[in-house]
PDB file of C-alpha atoms in Angstrom:
ATOM      1  CA  MET A   1     -28.329  14.966 -11.518  1.00 92.00           C
ATOM      2  CA  ILE A   2     -25.050  16.105 -12.480  1.00 96.00           C
ATOM      3  CA  LEU A   3     -22.895  17.091  -9.626  1.00 97.00           C
ATOM      4  CA  TYR A   4     -20.596  20.107  -9.949  1.00 97.00           C
ATOM      5  CA  GLU A   5     -18.354  21.215  -7.081  1.00 98.00           C
ATOM      6  CA  TYR A   6     -16.818  24.509  -6.439  1.00 97.00           C
ATOM      7  CA  PRO A   7     -14.108  25.149  -3.862  1.00 96.00           C
ATOM      8  CA  PHE A   8     -14.045  28.456  -1.794  1.00 95.00           C
ATOM      9  CA  ASN A   9     -10.145  28.160  -0.831  1.00 94.00           C
ATOM     10  CA  GLU A  10      -7.109  26.638  -2.193  1.00 95.00           C
ATOM     11  CA  ARG A  11      -6.785  24.055   0.085  1.00 95.00           C
ATOM     12  CA  ILE A  12     -10.186  22.447  -0.687  1.00 97.00           C
ATOM     13  CA  ARG A  13      -9.351  23.064  -4.165  1.00 97.00           C
ATOM     14  CA  THR A  14      -6.199  20.971  -4.021  1.00 97.00           C
ATOM     15  CA  TYR A  15      -7.983  18.369  -2.082  1.00 98.00           C
ATOM     16  CA  LEU A  16     -10.479  18.035  -4.862  1.00 98.00           C
ATOM     17  CA  ARG A  17      -8.000  17.866  -7.548  1.00 98.00           C
ATOM     18  CA  LEU A  18      -6.199  14.908  -5.593  1.00 98.00           C
ATOM     19  CA  GLU A  19      -9.589  13.153  -4.830  1.00 97.00           C
ATOM     20  CA  HIS A  20     -10.332  13.349  -8.601  1.00 98.00           C
ATOM     21  CA  LEU A  21      -6.718  11.647  -9.711  1.00 98.00           C
ATOM     22  CA  LEU A  22      -6.824   9.038  -6.969  1.00 97.00           C
ATOM     23  CA  ARG A  23     -10.279   7.983  -8.171  1.00 97.00           C
ATOM     24  CA  ARG A  24      -9.318   7.967 -11.677  1.00 98.00           C
ATOM     25  CA  LEU A  25      -6.078   5.853 -10.699  1.00 97.00           C
ATOM     26  CA  GLY A  26      -7.963   3.425  -9.232  1.00 96.00           C
ATOM     27  CA  GLU A  27     -10.175   2.628 -11.627  1.00 97.00           C
ATOM     28  CA  LEU A  28      -7.475   2.310 -14.113  1.00 98.00           C
ATOM     29  CA  VAL A  29      -5.343   0.229 -12.156  1.00 97.00           C
ATOM     30  CA  SER A  30      -8.398  -2.150 -11.698  1.00 97.00           C
ATOM     31  CA  ARG A  31      -8.855  -2.631 -15.623  1.00 98.00           C
ATOM     32  CA  THR A  32      -6.742  -5.134 -17.521  1.00 97.00           C
ATOM     33  CA  GLN A  33      -5.659  -3.383 -20.948  1.00 98.00           C
ATOM     34  CA  ALA A  34      -2.293  -2.129 -21.513  1.00 98.00           C
ATOM     35  CA  VAL A  35      -3.503   1.038 -22.754  1.00 97.00           C
ATOM     36  CA  ASP A  36      -5.549   1.637 -19.477  1.00 98.00           C
ATOM     37  CA  HIS A  37      -2.361   0.927 -17.188  1.00 98.00           C
ATOM     38  CA  HIS A  38      -0.616   3.726 -19.635  1.00 98.00           C
ATOM     39  CA  TYR A  39      -3.156   5.924 -18.523  1.00 97.00           C
ATOM     40  CA  ALA A  40      -2.773   4.707 -14.900  1.00 98.00           C
ATOM     41  CA  ILE A  41       0.825   5.484 -14.783  1.00 98.00           C
ATOM     42  CA  GLN A  42       0.281   9.161 -16.649  1.00 97.00           C
ATOM     43  CA  THR A  43      -2.237   9.899 -14.005  1.00 98.00           C
ATOM     44  CA  LEU A  44       0.412   8.718 -11.264  1.00 98.00           C
ATOM     45  CA  PHE A  45       2.760  11.159 -12.575  1.00 97.00           C
ATOM     46  CA  GLU A  46      -0.024  14.341 -12.306  1.00 97.00           C
ATOM     47  CA  LEU A  47      -0.863  12.882  -8.758  1.00 96.00           C
ATOM     48  CA  MET A  48       2.874  13.106  -7.842  1.00 96.00           C
ATOM     49  CA  ASP A  49       2.908  16.527  -9.242  1.00 95.00           C
ATOM     50  CA  VAL A  50      -0.060  17.655  -7.277  1.00 95.00           C
ATOM     51  CA  SER A  51       1.066  16.120  -4.173  1.00 93.00           C
ATOM     52  CA  SER A  52       4.609  17.520  -4.349  1.00 89.00           C
ATOM     53  CA  ARG A  53       3.798  20.491  -2.293  1.00 87.00           C
ATOM     54  CA  SER A  54       6.088  20.284   1.067  1.00 84.00           C
ATOM     55  CA  ASP A  55       3.329  21.236   2.999  1.00 90.00           C
ATOM     56  CA  LEU A  56       0.315  19.246   2.187  1.00 94.00           C
ATOM     57  CA  LYS A  57       0.843  16.427   4.552  1.00 94.00           C
ATOM     58  CA  SER A  58       0.862  18.817   7.438  1.00 94.00           C
ATOM     59  CA  GLU A  59      -1.907  20.437   5.974  1.00 95.00           C
ATOM     60  CA  VAL A  60      -4.099  17.617   6.040  1.00 97.00           C
ATOM     61  CA  MET A  61      -3.012  16.258   9.349  1.00 96.00           C
ATOM     62  CA  LYS A  62      -3.649  20.008  10.835  1.00 96.00           C
ATOM     63  CA  ASP A  63      -7.341  19.424   9.222  1.00 96.00           C
ATOM     64  CA  ILE A  64      -7.659  16.041  11.062  1.00 96.00           C
ATOM     65  CA  GLU A  65      -6.809  17.594  13.996  1.00 95.00           C
ATOM     66  CA  ARG A  66      -9.205  20.354  13.879  1.00 93.00           C
ATOM     67  CA  HIS A  67     -12.021  18.055  13.152  1.00 92.00           C
ATOM     68  CA  LYS A  68     -11.083  15.824  16.253  1.00 92.00           C
ATOM     69  CA  GLN A  69     -11.352  19.189  18.476  1.00 92.00           C
ATOM     70  CA  VAL A  70     -14.940  19.623  16.792  1.00 89.00           C
ATOM     71  CA  LEU A  71     -15.911  15.958  17.529  1.00 90.00           C
ATOM     72  CA  ASN A  72     -14.510  16.039  20.921  1.00 88.00           C
ATOM     73  CA  GLY A  73     -16.559  19.299  21.860  1.00 88.00           C
ATOM     74  CA  TYR A  74     -19.796  17.076  21.386  1.00 85.00           C
ATOM     75  CA  ARG A  75     -18.765  15.109  24.339  1.00 84.00           C
ATOM     76  CA  ASP A  76     -21.397  14.809  27.148  1.00 80.00           C
ATOM     77  CA  SER A  77     -23.963  15.952  24.757  1.00 84.00           C
ATOM     78  CA  PRO A  78     -27.384  14.225  25.333  1.00 83.00           C
ATOM     79  CA  SER A  79     -28.516  13.994  21.485  1.00 84.00           C
ATOM     80  CA  ILE A  80     -24.646  12.544  20.318  1.00 83.00           C
ATOM     81  CA  SER A  81     -23.959   9.256  20.620  1.00 87.00           C
ATOM     82  CA  GLU A  82     -20.872   8.505  22.460  1.00 86.00           C
ATOM     83  CA  GLN A  83     -20.230   5.259  20.801  1.00 89.00           C
ATOM     84  CA  ALA A  84     -20.680   6.868  17.413  1.00 88.00           C
ATOM     85  CA  LEU A  85     -18.438   9.576  18.215  1.00 90.00           C
ATOM     86  CA  ASP A  86     -15.544   7.234  19.722  1.00 91.00           C
ATOM     87  CA  GLY A  87     -15.791   5.777  16.413  1.00 92.00           C
ATOM     88  CA  PHE A  88     -15.336   8.710  14.051  1.00 90.00           C
ATOM     89  CA  ILE A  89     -12.567   9.970  16.486  1.00 93.00           C
ATOM     90  CA  ALA A  90     -10.907   6.610  16.035  1.00 95.00           C
ATOM     91  CA  GLN A  91     -11.053   6.734  12.240  1.00 95.00           C
ATOM     92  CA  PHE A  92      -9.302  10.188  12.244  1.00 95.00           C
ATOM     93  CA  ASP A  93      -6.480   8.882  14.963  1.00 96.00           C
ATOM     94  CA  ALA A  94      -6.117   5.872  12.323  1.00 96.00           C
ATOM     95  CA  CYS A  95      -5.493   8.282   9.541  1.00 96.00           C
ATOM     96  CA  PHE A  96      -3.213  10.510  11.377  1.00 95.00           C
ATOM     97  CA  ALA A  97      -1.140   7.945  12.731  1.00 96.00           C
ATOM     98  CA  ALA A  98      -0.624   6.567   9.131  1.00 95.00           C
ATOM     99  CA  LEU A  99       0.592   9.711   7.515  1.00 94.00           C
ATOM    100  CA  ASN A 100       2.708  10.506  10.389  1.00 93.00           C
ATOM    101  CA  SER A 101       4.501   7.375   9.836  1.00 91.00           C
ATOM    102  CA  ASP A 102       5.101   7.859   6.351  1.00 88.00           C
ATOM    103  CA  ALA A 103       8.635   9.546   5.829  1.00 82.00           C
ATOM    104  CA  GLY A 104       8.904  12.903   4.020  1.00 83.00           C
ATOM    105  CA  ARG A 105       6.698  14.071   1.377  1.00 88.00           C
ATOM    106  CA  VAL A 106       3.684  12.103  -0.276  1.00 91.00           C
ATOM    107  CA  GLY A 107       4.618  10.193  -2.995  1.00 90.00           C
ATOM    108  CA  TYR A 108       8.277  11.466  -2.946  1.00 90.00           C
ATOM    109  CA  SER A 109       9.939   8.140  -2.766  1.00 92.00           C
ATOM    110  CA  LEU A 110       8.794   7.663  -6.272  1.00 95.00           C
ATOM    111  CA  ASN A 111      11.317  10.129  -7.600  1.00 93.00           C
ATOM    112  CA  GLY A 112      14.066   7.589  -6.593  1.00 93.00           C
ATOM    113  CA  HIS A 113      12.634   5.144  -9.190  1.00 95.00           C
ATOM    114  CA  GLU A 114      14.855   5.084 -11.963  1.00 95.00           C
ATOM    115  CA  TRP A 115      12.428   3.307 -14.356  1.00 96.00           C
ATOM    116  CA  LEU A 116       9.432   5.424 -13.471  1.00 96.00           C
ATOM    117  CA  MET A 117      11.290   8.547 -13.949  1.00 96.00           C
ATOM    118  CA  SER A 118      12.676   7.273 -17.477  1.00 95.00           C
ATOM    119  CA  VAL A 119       9.090   6.874 -18.378  1.00 97.00           C
ATOM    120  CA  ARG A 120       8.247  10.185 -16.666  1.00 96.00           C
ATOM    121  CA  ASN A 121      10.750  12.112 -18.670  1.00 95.00           C
ATOM    122  CA  ARG A 122       9.630  10.782 -22.177  1.00 95.00           C
ATOM    123  CA  MET A 123       5.839  10.661 -21.464  1.00 94.00           C
ATOM    124  CA  ALA A 124       6.348  14.930 -21.092  1.00 90.00           C
ATOM    125  CA  ILE A 125       7.040  14.753 -24.887  1.00 94.00           C
ATOM    126  CA  PRO A 126       3.873  14.150 -27.408  1.00 93.00           C
ATOM    127  CA  GLY A 127       4.278  10.463 -28.434  1.00 93.00           C
ATOM    128  CA  GLY A 128       7.734  10.135 -26.488  1.00 94.00           C
ATOM    129  CA  THR A 129       6.629   6.496 -25.072  1.00 94.00           C
ATOM    130  CA  CYS A 130       6.722   4.777 -28.715  1.00 95.00           C
ATOM    131  CA  GLU A 131       8.498   1.611 -28.743  1.00 94.00           C
ATOM    132  CA  PHE A 132      11.343   3.155 -30.767  1.00 95.00           C
ATOM    133  CA  ASP A 133      11.901   5.582 -28.418  1.00 93.00           C
ATOM    134  CA  LEU A 134      11.390   3.757 -25.059  1.00 95.00           C
ATOM    135  CA  PRO A 135      11.665  -0.004 -25.623  1.00 96.00           C
ATOM    136  CA  ILE A 136      11.598  -0.892 -21.863  1.00 96.00           C
ATOM    137  CA  TYR A 137       8.323   0.802 -21.349  1.00 97.00           C
ATOM    138  CA  HIS A 138       6.914  -0.895 -24.387  1.00 97.00           C
ATOM    139  CA  GLU A 139       8.221  -4.274 -23.018  1.00 97.00           C
ATOM    140  CA  TRP A 140       6.316  -3.517 -19.579  1.00 98.00           C
ATOM    141  CA  LEU A 141       3.163  -2.746 -21.410  1.00 97.00           C
ATOM    142  CA  HIS A 142       3.399  -6.452 -22.955  1.00 97.00           C
ATOM    143  CA  ARG A 143       3.669  -8.099 -19.745  1.00 98.00           C
ATOM    144  CA  PRO A 144       1.076  -9.885 -18.163  1.00 98.00           C
ATOM    145  CA  VAL A 145      -1.933  -8.039 -16.544  1.00 98.00           C
ATOM    146  CA  THR A 146      -1.130  -9.475 -13.072  1.00 97.00           C
ATOM    147  CA  ALA A 147       2.398  -8.263 -13.289  1.00 98.00           C
ATOM    148  CA  ARG A 148       1.719  -4.717 -14.482  1.00 98.00           C
ATOM    149  CA  GLN A 149      -1.381  -4.407 -11.576  1.00 98.00           C
ATOM    150  CA  ARG A 150       1.219  -5.634  -8.961  1.00 97.00           C
ATOM    151  CA  ASP A 151       3.727  -3.066  -9.979  1.00 98.00           C
ATOM    152  CA  LEU A 152       0.681  -0.372 -10.409  1.00 98.00           C
ATOM    153  CA  ALA A 153      -0.301  -1.374  -6.795  1.00 97.00           C
ATOM    154  CA  GLN A 154       3.160  -0.891  -5.403  1.00 97.00           C
ATOM    155  CA  TRP A 155       3.373   2.345  -6.481  1.00 97.00           C
ATOM    156  CA  THR A 156       0.067   3.646  -5.885  1.00 96.00           C
ATOM    157  CA  ALA A 157       0.337   2.515  -2.082  1.00 95.00           C
ATOM    158  CA  GLU A 158       2.669   5.393  -1.589  1.00 94.00           C
ATOM    159  CA  PHE A 159      -0.747   7.689  -1.666  1.00 96.00           C
ATOM    160  CA  LYS A 160      -2.793   5.189   0.449  1.00 96.00           C
ATOM    161  CA  SER A 161      -2.647   7.097   3.675  1.00 96.00           C
ATOM    162  CA  LEU A 162      -3.516  10.406   1.895  1.00 96.00           C
ATOM    163  CA  SER A 163      -6.384   8.860  -0.080  1.00 97.00           C
ATOM    164  CA  SER A 164      -7.663   7.360   3.506  1.00 97.00           C
ATOM    165  CA  ALA A 165      -7.276  10.718   4.944  1.00 97.00           C
ATOM    166  CA  LEU A 166      -8.932  12.791   2.022  1.00 97.00           C
ATOM    167  CA  ASP A 167     -11.907  10.434   1.966  1.00 97.00           C
ATOM    168  CA  LEU A 168     -12.776  10.813   5.296  1.00 96.00           C
ATOM    169  CA  LEU A 169     -12.020  14.930   5.552  1.00 97.00           C
ATOM    170  CA  MET A 170     -14.484  15.380   2.495  1.00 97.00           C
ATOM    171  CA  LYS A 171     -16.915  13.193   3.479  1.00 96.00           C
ATOM    172  CA  MET A 172     -17.256  15.102   6.723  1.00 94.00           C
ATOM    173  CA  LEU A 173     -17.250  18.473   4.810  1.00 96.00           C
ATOM    174  CA  ARG A 174     -20.369  17.126   2.404  1.00 97.00           C
ATOM    175  CA  ASP A 175     -21.962  15.951   5.208  1.00 95.00           C
ATOM    176  CA  SER A 176     -21.937  19.452   6.987  1.00 93.00           C
ATOM    177  CA  GLY A 177     -24.298  20.610   3.933  1.00 94.00           C
ATOM    178  CA  MET A 178     -27.971  20.387   3.508  1.00 95.00           C
ATOM    179  CA  PRO A 179     -29.243  20.642  -0.191  1.00 96.00           C
ATOM    180  CA  HIS A 180     -31.943  23.119  -0.913  1.00 95.00           C
ATOM    181  CA  LYS A 181     -33.933  24.047  -4.415  1.00 96.00           C
ATOM    182  CA  VAL A 182     -33.498  27.256  -5.899  1.00 96.00           C
ATOM    183  CA  VAL A 183     -34.552  28.985  -9.046  1.00 96.00           C
ATOM    184  CA  ALA A 184     -31.955  30.669 -11.594  1.00 96.00           C
ATOM    185  CA  THR A 185     -33.864  33.722 -12.740  1.00 96.00           C
ATOM    186  CA  ASP A 186     -33.036  34.161 -16.522  1.00 95.00           C
ATOM    187  CA  GLY A 187     -30.446  31.895 -16.086  1.00 95.00           C
ATOM    188  CA  GLN A 188     -28.764  33.293 -12.982  1.00 96.00           C
ATOM    189  CA  PHE A 189     -28.606  32.820  -9.461  1.00 97.00           C
ATOM    190  CA  GLN A 190     -26.312  34.664  -6.680  1.00 96.00           C
ATOM    191  CA  GLN A 191     -26.657  34.197  -2.747  1.00 95.00           C
ATOM    192  CA  HIS A 192     -24.850  36.231  -0.173  1.00 94.00           C
ATOM    193  CA  LEU A 193     -23.000  34.183   2.648  1.00 92.00           C
ATOM    194  CA  PRO A 194     -23.746  34.534   6.231  1.00 85.00           C
ATOM    195  CA  ALA A 195     -21.193  36.849   7.994  1.00 81.00           C
ATOM    196  CA  GLY A 196     -19.120  34.591  10.970  1.00 78.00           C
ATOM    197  CA  ARG A 197     -19.256  31.563   9.029  1.00 82.00           C
ATOM    198  CA  SER A 198     -16.515  30.047   6.609  1.00 88.00           C
ATOM    199  CA  PHE A 199     -17.992  28.052   3.660  1.00 94.00           C
ATOM    200  CA  GLN A 200     -15.457  25.954   2.228  1.00 95.00           C
ATOM    201  CA  LEU A 201     -17.489  23.962  -0.632  1.00 96.00           C
ATOM    202  CA  LEU A 202     -20.271  24.686  -3.169  1.00 97.00           C
ATOM    203  CA  ARG A 203     -22.170  21.736  -4.292  1.00 98.00           C
ATOM    204  CA  LEU A 204     -24.429  22.344  -7.182  1.00 97.00           C
ATOM    205  CA  ARG A 205     -26.736  19.894  -8.998  1.00 97.00           C
ATOM    206  CA  LEU A 206     -28.676  19.996 -12.448  1.00 95.00           C
ATOM    207  CA  ASP A 207     -30.862  17.898 -14.313  1.00 94.00           C
ATOM    208  CA  PRO A 208     -29.262  16.674 -17.351  1.00 94.00           C
ATOM    209  CA  ALA A 209     -31.944  16.657 -19.504  1.00 92.00           C
ATOM    210  CA  LEU A 210     -31.685  20.629 -19.413  1.00 91.00           C
ATOM    211  CA  GLY A 211     -28.527  20.692 -21.236  1.00 91.00           C
ATOM    212  CA  LEU A 212     -27.107  23.409 -19.156  1.00 94.00           C
ATOM    213  CA  VAL A 213     -23.293  24.053 -18.098  1.00 95.00           C
ATOM    214  CA  PRO A 214     -22.994  26.229 -15.054  1.00 96.00           C
ATOM    215  CA  GLU A 215     -20.229  28.888 -14.693  1.00 97.00           C
ATOM    216  CA  ILE A 216     -19.545  29.346 -10.912  1.00 97.00           C
ATOM    217  CA  SER A 217     -17.687  31.969  -9.364  1.00 95.00           C
ATOM    218  CA  GLY A 218     -17.567  32.862  -5.671  1.00 92.00           C
ATOM    219  CA  ASN A 219     -15.556  33.778  -2.381  1.00 87.00           C
ATOM    220  CA  ARG A 220     -15.966  33.918   1.528  1.00 84.00           C
ATOM    221  CA  LEU A 221     -19.014  36.746   1.028  1.00 89.00           C
ATOM    222  CA  LEU A 222     -20.997  35.609  -1.658  1.00 93.00           C
ATOM    223  CA  PHE A 223     -21.263  33.219  -5.038  1.00 96.00           C
ATOM    224  CA  SER A 224     -22.883  33.296  -8.124  1.00 97.00           C
ATOM    225  CA  VAL A 225     -24.116  31.005 -10.853  1.00 97.00           C
ATOM    226  CA  ARG A 226     -24.705  31.520 -14.503  1.00 97.00           C
ATOM    227  CA  LEU A 227     -26.084  29.005 -16.608  1.00 96.00           C
ATOM    228  CA  MET A 228     -25.052  28.419 -20.195  1.00 96.00           C
ATOM    229  CA  GLN A 229     -26.211  26.410 -23.022  1.00 93.00           C
ATOM    230  CA  ARG A 230     -24.590  24.971 -26.138  1.00 90.00           C
ATOM    231  CA  SER A 231     -25.865  26.276 -29.409  1.00 87.00           C
ATOM    232  CA  ASP A 232     -25.812  24.567 -32.658  1.00 84.00           C
ATOM    233  CA  ASP A 233     -22.314  25.337 -33.500  1.00 86.00           C
ATOM    234  CA  GLY A 234     -21.029  24.395 -30.079  1.00 83.00           C
ATOM    235  CA  ARG A 235     -20.645  27.272 -28.295  1.00 91.00           C
ATOM    236  CA  LEU A 236     -21.880  28.131 -25.000  1.00 93.00           C
ATOM    237  CA  GLN A 237     -24.342  31.259 -24.494  1.00 94.00           C
ATOM    238  CA  PRO A 238     -26.251  32.152 -21.607  1.00 94.00           C
ATOM    239  CA  ALA A 239     -29.500  30.563 -20.810  1.00 93.00           C
ATOM    240  CA  LEU A 240     -32.279  33.097 -20.372  1.00 90.00           C
ATOM    241  CA  ALA A 241     -35.010  31.070 -18.771  1.00 93.00           C
ATOM    242  CA  ASN A 242     -35.970  30.200 -15.240  1.00 95.00           C
ATOM    243  CA  MET A 243     -34.208  27.295 -14.471  1.00 94.00           C
ATOM    244  CA  PRO A 244     -34.214  24.857 -11.265  1.00 94.00           C
ATOM    245  CA  LEU A 245     -31.008  23.701  -9.536  1.00 94.00           C
ATOM    246  CA  GLU A 246     -29.968  22.250  -5.999  1.00 97.00           C
ATOM    247  CA  VAL A 247     -27.406  23.945  -3.879  1.00 97.00           C
ATOM    248  CA  THR A 248     -25.367  22.744  -1.255  1.00 97.00           C
ATOM    249  CA  LEU A 249     -23.125  25.074   1.054  1.00 96.00           C
ATOM    250  CA  CYS A 250     -20.493  23.002   3.299  1.00 96.00           C
ATOM    251  CA  ALA A 251     -18.651  24.358   5.919  1.00 91.00           C
TER     252      ALA A 251
END
C-alpha cells in the first residue's frame, strides 16, 4: 500500500517536512558515494531553511508539554499501566530537556561555519559547485568516506534533539488514529469531521496496483479526496470508477 499523509494545520505541515528531510539526510549520510554526500549537504541546507523559524523550538516544546499533561491525566485509571505511562512521560521529559539545553534556534550555529556557507552560496547557483567554481568543495568530495561521514555526522548532530522530539510527537499522533476502509464513489470521497474534535493529520493508503494518485484537500470541518489516474500521454485525469481506500484520522 502507498501511504499519503495530509496535514490539517501549518504546524503539522512543518513537522512532516522536517521529518521527510531528516529521514532523507540520515539515509544519504550512511551511504559511501561522493554524489550521495553531495545531496546530503544539499538536504542539510534545506533542513536549515525549514527549521529557521524562531518559534519552531518553542512550538515543539509546547507540544511536548501538552502531551505530558494528557498522559498525566490517565493516572489512576485502572485500564492504564502506570509503568508504561511513566516510560512515555520519561521519553517526553528527555526530549524536552535536550531541546531546552540547545542554545538558540535549531541548527543556527551552522550559519557560522564558513566552509559550509561558502558551499551553500554556490549551491544556490545551477552547477555552481563545479571544481573550477569551488575547488575546496571538490577536494572535500575526494576525501576518504570516513572523513566525509565524520563531518556530516558532526553537522547533522545539530538536529539530533529536534529529530528525537519529532519522532516521538509524530508517533503519538499517528497512533491516535484508527484506520477504516471506505469507497470513493466515482473516484471521489468526502467526509465531514465531527465538531468539538480537532484532527491534525489524515493518513490515506492506496493499493499501488490501482495506479491512482489522490488529490486531497481539507480543513477542520471536512476533507475530500479525488482520485486521479495517469493517461497514456502522462496527464492526470479523474478516475470515475468506485475505488477502495483506507483512511485514518489522527487527532
